Amino acid sequence: MSRPNSLVARFYAFKLTNASGFYLPIYFAFLQDKGFDLAFLGLLSATFSFSLVAVEIPTGYLGDLVGRRGSLAIGAAVRAAIMVAFPFVPSKAGYLVLFGVWATGWAFRSGTQDAWLYEVLQSTCDEDEYARVDGRANAIVLGTSAVAAVLGGVLYTVEPAAPFLANAALALAGLPILYSFPAVETAGDDERFGVRDAVALLRAQAHRPEVRWFVAYAAVFATAFAATRPFEQPMLRAVGVPVAGLGVLYAGFKLVSAGAASLSGTVEDRLGVGGAFAALPAIYGVAFAAIAVVPLAAVPVVFLNRAIRTLTRPIQNQYLNDRLDDVGRATVLSGASMALSLVSGTGKIVAGRVTDVAGAVDGVASFGVALAALGAGIWLAVDPVRSSSTPEASGDAVDATATSD
């Protein structure tokens, strides 16, 4: 089956409205300029991560119950509202609430967006194209964010609120594009699929080794990405990168990640899921060890960390989608995202303590090497990537006995 060009082009346009480059390079600087210290910025990051855990199941359930487009529309509207409010919040308590609401809007898009794309492709052309289409869409988002990052820095010097308002307008532009897509009916829209079914479904999927161990393995390297990001700026400054150079590096991060995202389908075709994920412990182990030996290696390792995460995420989602049925797909994907967020949030706390004792450079290096060793141990012990792709997420599977090891 061929991909309808118009459908894919509209999906790319919708994904473009998810770009966050206007505010990302400056929003921590904005908060620091308001007088907030780094400890509070870390607390905000943790608030987002753990709030995401708390809302992933209910928002994923809503995606299955009320439809994908409605859930994505809510996510876009919440994001726009957050961006409009961000420059004007007067207190620490207000920002803690804001980050909690922000996580809710993010969760409306996470598992739901992945399930929605898979089902649109499934109903109109070929779901096997998921990794390729999603990878290229991510490349477009990252390229747009790189350009927006430069513009955001310029806008910030003119009016500090301008980058946030620009991102709000971009988010709202996605709504008419979203509703130009054909409606996709799935068994997940059946009103009989209730909260108990959602919880039972997650429990059943957690008992499937090809799902459970893959999510555990993926969580290790999601943590390597998420838990080291808060310390990138201190680490880069410690090895001699000036503050002015961080903005240029940020645009570079996006461009390199865009190139990596466009290769997701090719990497999956040539290496398969097993080959792509088997290489991660060695790559991360060597990369983070290099920082301890040659601190300037922190610069290319930051690029590498972002590129790997961007390249492997569509392959990760393809693997999970292939093992799920239509009923509850968004709920299960949101449950997986919840697990990744919980592990990553905990990792941020651990990484913070390690870097506080060892310093930014040595702390990030030792934390990364430890995660690589943990990933290698999981790979050798339980074989997390398994060939079985038989969906077990149908209505009958909710009450069925789960597969055991």
XYZ file of C-alpha atoms in Angstrom:
405
model
C 0.000 0.000 0.000
C 1.268 3.489 -0.769
C 1.180 6.428 1.585
C -1.237 9.192 0.596
C 1.046 12.192 0.150
C -1.543 14.668 1.393
C -2.111 12.757 4.649
C 1.588 12.455 5.415
C 2.225 16.105 4.543
C -0.542 17.206 6.910
C 0.897 15.042 9.669
C 4.274 16.686 9.150
C 2.584 20.104 9.363
C 0.825 19.127 12.593
C 4.050 17.847 14.126
C 5.753 21.108 13.193
C 3.340 22.923 15.516
C 4.783 20.824 18.374
C 8.158 22.558 17.987
C 9.340 24.180 21.213
C 12.429 26.043 20.053
C 11.180 29.555 20.812
C 11.178 29.106 24.582
C 13.518 26.181 25.311
C 16.831 28.072 25.036
C 15.725 30.828 27.378
C 13.102 29.610 29.831
C 15.574 28.612 32.544
C 17.382 31.909 31.981
C 14.040 33.689 32.286
C 13.350 32.012 35.624
C 16.853 32.818 36.875
C 16.361 36.450 35.852
C 13.241 36.427 38.049
C 15.470 35.525 40.990
C 14.880 31.759 41.298
C 17.904 29.645 42.245
C 19.085 26.411 40.621
C 17.697 24.288 43.440
C 14.214 25.571 42.667
C 14.703 24.955 38.943
C 15.551 21.347 39.783
C 12.400 21.113 41.867
C 10.361 22.395 38.933
C 11.856 19.735 36.660
C 11.045 17.015 39.179
C 7.504 18.397 39.595
C 6.958 18.032 35.860
C 8.293 14.458 35.769
C 6.273 13.171 38.708
C 3.132 15.037 37.666
C 3.486 13.317 34.307
C 3.484 9.971 36.095
C 0.335 10.883 38.018
C -1.679 11.861 34.941
C -0.435 9.425 32.278
C -3.046 6.713 32.939
C -6.118 8.978 33.099
C -5.057 10.986 30.035
C -4.247 7.828 28.102
C -7.623 6.417 29.111
C -9.287 9.593 27.860
C -7.487 9.182 24.558
C -9.104 5.755 24.183
C -12.494 6.887 25.466
C -13.142 10.229 23.778
C -11.016 9.871 20.668
C -7.517 10.724 19.593
C -8.149 14.087 17.971
C -10.036 15.453 20.972
C -7.252 14.407 23.310
C -4.590 15.964 21.089
C -6.642 19.163 20.815
C -6.805 19.413 24.614
C -3.046 18.934 24.792
C -2.413 21.722 22.259
C -4.802 24.106 24.033
C -3.216 23.453 27.442
C 0.236 23.991 26.016
C -0.791 27.312 24.472
C -2.327 28.428 27.775
C 0.842 27.510 29.677
C 2.990 29.508 27.271
C 0.763 32.565 27.603
C 0.809 32.368 31.409
C 4.495 31.505 31.849
C 5.990 35.035 31.777
C 3.430 36.437 34.205
C 3.327 33.930 37.100
C 4.219 35.891 40.260
C 5.461 33.251 42.734
C 7.249 29.941 43.272
C 3.988 28.253 44.228
C 2.439 29.497 41.007
C 5.219 27.977 38.916
C 4.926 24.645 40.731
C 1.225 24.565 39.821
C 2.020 25.685 36.282
C 4.517 22.855 35.761
C 1.992 20.346 37.099
C -0.636 21.549 34.620
C 1.987 21.598 31.889
C 2.680 17.912 32.527
C -1.050 17.205 32.139
C -1.138 18.873 28.735
C 1.998 16.989 27.719
C 0.464 13.678 28.765
C -2.584 14.278 26.578
C -0.220 14.153 23.606
C 2.289 11.464 24.583
C 0.776 7.998 24.169
C -2.267 9.358 22.322
C -0.213 10.941 19.545
C 1.735 7.731 18.957
C -1.418 5.602 18.902
C -3.231 8.085 16.658
C -0.515 8.129 13.986
C -0.296 4.340 13.978
C -4.067 4.004 13.551
C -4.287 6.684 10.848
C -1.620 4.853 8.860
C -3.284 1.523 9.582
C -6.673 2.666 8.326
C -5.482 4.597 5.261
C -2.268 3.057 4.021
C 0.401 1.026 5.851
C 1.204 0.959 9.570
C 4.620 -0.530 8.761
C 5.586 2.973 7.660
C 5.156 4.261 11.228
C 8.834 4.456 12.195
C 9.789 6.124 8.920
C 6.974 8.704 8.984
C 7.385 9.475 12.681
C 11.150 9.718 12.350
C 10.936 12.183 9.493
C 8.253 14.172 11.315
C 10.556 14.425 14.325
C 13.324 15.630 12.028
C 11.047 18.431 10.796
C 10.166 19.392 14.370
C 13.802 19.479 15.384
C 14.837 21.506 12.352
C 12.060 23.994 13.046
C 13.091 24.181 16.695
C 16.685 24.936 15.692
C 15.565 27.956 13.657
C 13.092 28.992 16.357
C 15.852 28.785 18.985
C 17.825 31.494 17.212
C 14.693 33.624 16.819
C 13.717 33.009 20.431
C 17.039 34.346 21.646
C 16.589 37.493 19.575
C 12.987 37.954 20.715
C 14.040 37.584 24.360
C 16.392 40.557 24.061
C 13.498 42.668 22.756
C 10.679 41.440 25.018
C 11.171 38.543 27.492
C 7.567 37.375 27.071
C 7.754 37.231 23.250
C 9.275 33.732 22.851
C 6.536 32.214 25.025
C 3.765 33.970 23.118
C 5.289 32.850 19.809
C 5.212 29.228 20.962
C 1.600 29.641 22.118
C 0.595 30.827 18.638
C 2.430 27.885 17.061
C 0.600 25.388 19.294
C -2.797 26.856 18.432
C -1.992 26.666 14.704
C -2.053 22.876 15.009
C -5.768 22.705 15.827
C -7.201 23.288 12.312
C -4.581 20.940 10.859
C -5.516 18.260 13.380
C -9.196 18.386 12.451
C -8.420 18.124 8.745
C -7.516 14.451 9.253
C -10.031 11.681 8.646
C -11.671 10.354 11.787
C -10.339 6.980 12.843
C -12.720 4.619 14.582
C -11.124 2.092 16.890
C -12.385 -0.502 19.265
C -10.891 1.674 21.991
C -13.787 4.073 21.534
C -16.222 1.457 22.880
C -17.740 2.903 26.043
C -17.508 -0.505 27.697
C -13.746 -0.013 27.968
C -13.706 1.466 31.471
C -11.176 2.371 34.120
C -11.089 -1.164 35.509
C -10.431 -2.467 32.023
C -7.606 0.034 31.596
C -5.942 -1.022 34.858
C -6.422 -4.712 34.066
C -5.031 -4.177 30.589
C -1.902 -2.498 31.940
C -1.449 -5.321 34.421
C -1.801 -7.911 31.661
C 0.700 -6.130 29.425
C 3.159 -5.809 32.316
C 3.149 -9.608 32.588
C 4.197 -10.005 28.958
C 8.015 -10.329 28.961
C 8.362 -8.870 25.465
C 6.669 -5.694 26.753
C 7.794 -5.589 30.381
C 11.510 -6.106 29.830
C 11.643 -3.900 26.769
C 10.120 -1.001 28.735
C 12.563 -1.640 31.614
C 15.515 -1.633 29.221
C 14.287 1.463 27.380
C 13.816 3.221 30.739
C 17.525 2.913 31.487
C 18.496 4.861 28.394
C 15.593 7.279 28.677
C 17.101 8.091 32.077
C 20.531 8.591 30.515
C 18.908 11.237 28.347
C 16.496 12.909 30.783
C 18.530 12.790 33.991
C 21.694 14.275 32.459
C 19.949 17.123 30.630
C 19.547 19.363 33.712
C 23.335 19.259 34.171
C 24.331 19.872 30.557
C 24.781 23.610 30.979
C 26.906 23.409 34.161
C 28.993 20.646 32.573
C 29.547 22.536 29.319
C 30.443 25.727 31.172
C 32.850 23.750 33.363
C 34.774 22.586 30.281
C 35.051 26.136 28.925
C 31.971 26.757 26.767
C 30.951 30.418 27.256
C 27.358 31.325 28.035
C 26.997 33.005 24.647
C 28.046 29.767 22.967
C 25.284 27.724 24.584
C 22.620 29.155 22.269
C 24.614 28.168 19.194
C 25.161 24.706 20.623
C 21.442 24.371 21.291
C 20.618 25.031 17.639
C 23.302 22.503 16.749
C 21.714 19.946 19.072
C 18.439 20.289 17.208
C 20.000 19.982 13.761
C 21.995 16.890 14.681
C 18.924 15.343 16.291
C 16.919 16.159 13.159
C 19.411 14.260 11.053
C 19.251 11.322 13.463
C 15.442 11.314 13.455
C 15.315 11.119 9.675
C 17.364 7.909 9.839
C 15.057 6.019 12.221
C 13.348 4.037 9.478
C 16.638 3.209 7.763
C 18.257 2.040 10.993
C 15.267 -0.161 11.794
C 15.309 -1.648 8.289
C 19.013 -2.470 8.414
C 19.568 -3.414 12.059
C 16.113 -4.279 13.323
C 14.944 -3.342 16.802
C 17.301 -5.848 18.404
C 20.369 -4.589 16.580
C 19.590 -0.933 17.252
C 19.012 -1.400 20.972
C 21.792 -3.943 21.564
C 24.394 -1.309 20.727
C 23.257 1.198 23.356
C 25.211 -0.072 26.416
C 28.510 -0.050 24.536
C 27.902 3.364 22.960
C 26.863 5.004 26.211
C 29.575 3.286 28.251
C 32.387 4.451 25.969
C 30.921 7.944 25.531
C 30.447 8.755 29.214
C 33.765 7.165 30.180
C 35.422 9.460 27.655
C 34.147 12.495 29.573
C 35.963 11.322 32.702
C 39.222 10.962 30.755
C 38.910 13.995 28.445
C 36.449 16.550 29.879
C 36.085 18.330 26.514
C 34.465 15.142 25.234
C 31.371 16.442 27.036
C 30.550 18.558 23.978
C 30.239 15.711 21.433
C 28.672 13.423 24.053
C 25.829 15.902 24.596
C 25.220 15.833 20.841
C 25.400 12.033 20.842
C 23.004 11.669 23.778
C 20.320 13.739 22.078
C 20.823 12.114 18.674
C 20.493 8.575 20.052
C 17.313 9.380 21.947
C 15.746 10.974 18.881
C 16.755 8.129 16.587
C 15.597 5.284 18.838
C 12.269 6.704 20.047
C 10.302 5.943 16.820
C 11.826 2.445 16.728
C 10.823 1.963 20.364
C 7.248 3.034 19.619
C 7.066 0.812 16.516
C 8.129 -2.181 18.633
C 5.421 -1.516 21.229
C 2.705 -0.697 18.673
C 3.364 -3.971 16.844
C 2.645 -5.842 20.067
C -0.617 -4.071 20.890
C -4.131 -4.275 19.514
C -6.477 -1.321 18.950
C -8.309 -1.690 22.264
C -6.450 0.362 24.829
C -3.440 1.134 22.637
C -3.143 4.724 23.920
C -3.635 3.540 27.503
C -0.787 1.036 27.230
C 1.526 3.504 25.485
C 0.739 6.098 28.139
C 1.450 3.481 30.800
C 4.846 2.843 29.224
C 5.482 6.581 29.104
C 4.486 6.782 32.770
C 7.059 4.145 33.673
C 9.761 5.973 31.729
C 8.867 9.260 33.447
C 8.915 7.683 36.908
C 12.335 6.121 36.361
C 13.707 9.278 34.734
C 12.372 11.494 37.524
C 14.029 9.295 40.122
C 17.201 9.357 38.033
C 17.221 13.159 38.146
C 17.286 13.061 41.931
C 20.113 10.484 41.979
C 22.095 12.332 39.309
C 21.667 15.564 41.244
C 23.201 14.029 44.348
C 26.053 12.466 42.368
C 26.919 15.714 40.598
C 26.644 17.646 43.872
C 29.398 15.443 45.335
C 31.578 14.796 42.291
C 30.998 17.938 40.241
C 29.137 18.343 36.980
C 31.726 16.705 34.705
C 32.728 13.694 36.809
C 29.198 13.267 38.149
C 27.597 13.052 34.720
C 30.371 10.741 33.511
C 30.031 8.280 36.407
C 26.224 8.338 36.290
C 26.227 7.604 32.549
C 28.686 4.724 32.871
C 26.607 3.203 35.678
C 23.470 3.334 33.511
C 25.305 1.725 30.596
C 26.405 -1.113 32.890
C 22.836 -1.547 34.161
C 21.513 -1.678 30.590
C 24.101 -4.283 29.634
C 23.079 -6.391 32.626
C 19.400 -6.285 31.638
C 20.225 -7.183 28.031
C 22.310 -10.206 29.037
C 19.900 -11.381 31.742
C 16.447 -11.151 30.158
C 16.699 -10.555 26.385
C 14.401 -7.477 26.352
C 13.825 -7.364 22.566
C 11.801 -10.414 21.557
C 10.571 -11.432 18.139
C 6.960 -12.204 19.087
C 4.640 -9.498 17.733
C 1.275 -11.100 18.460
C -1.000 -8.405 19.926
C -2.469 -9.274 23.296
C -4.333 -6.062 23.982
C -7.756 -7.006 22.667
C -10.853 -7.029 24.806
C -10.372 -10.730 25.552
C -6.801 -10.101 26.599
C -7.928 -7.886 29.450
C -9.240 -10.904 31.320
C -6.833 -13.452 29.923
C -3.973 -15.043 31.824
C -0.842 -13.074 31.032
C 2.122 -14.673 29.331
C 4.820 -15.708 31.766
C 8.574 -15.914 31.372
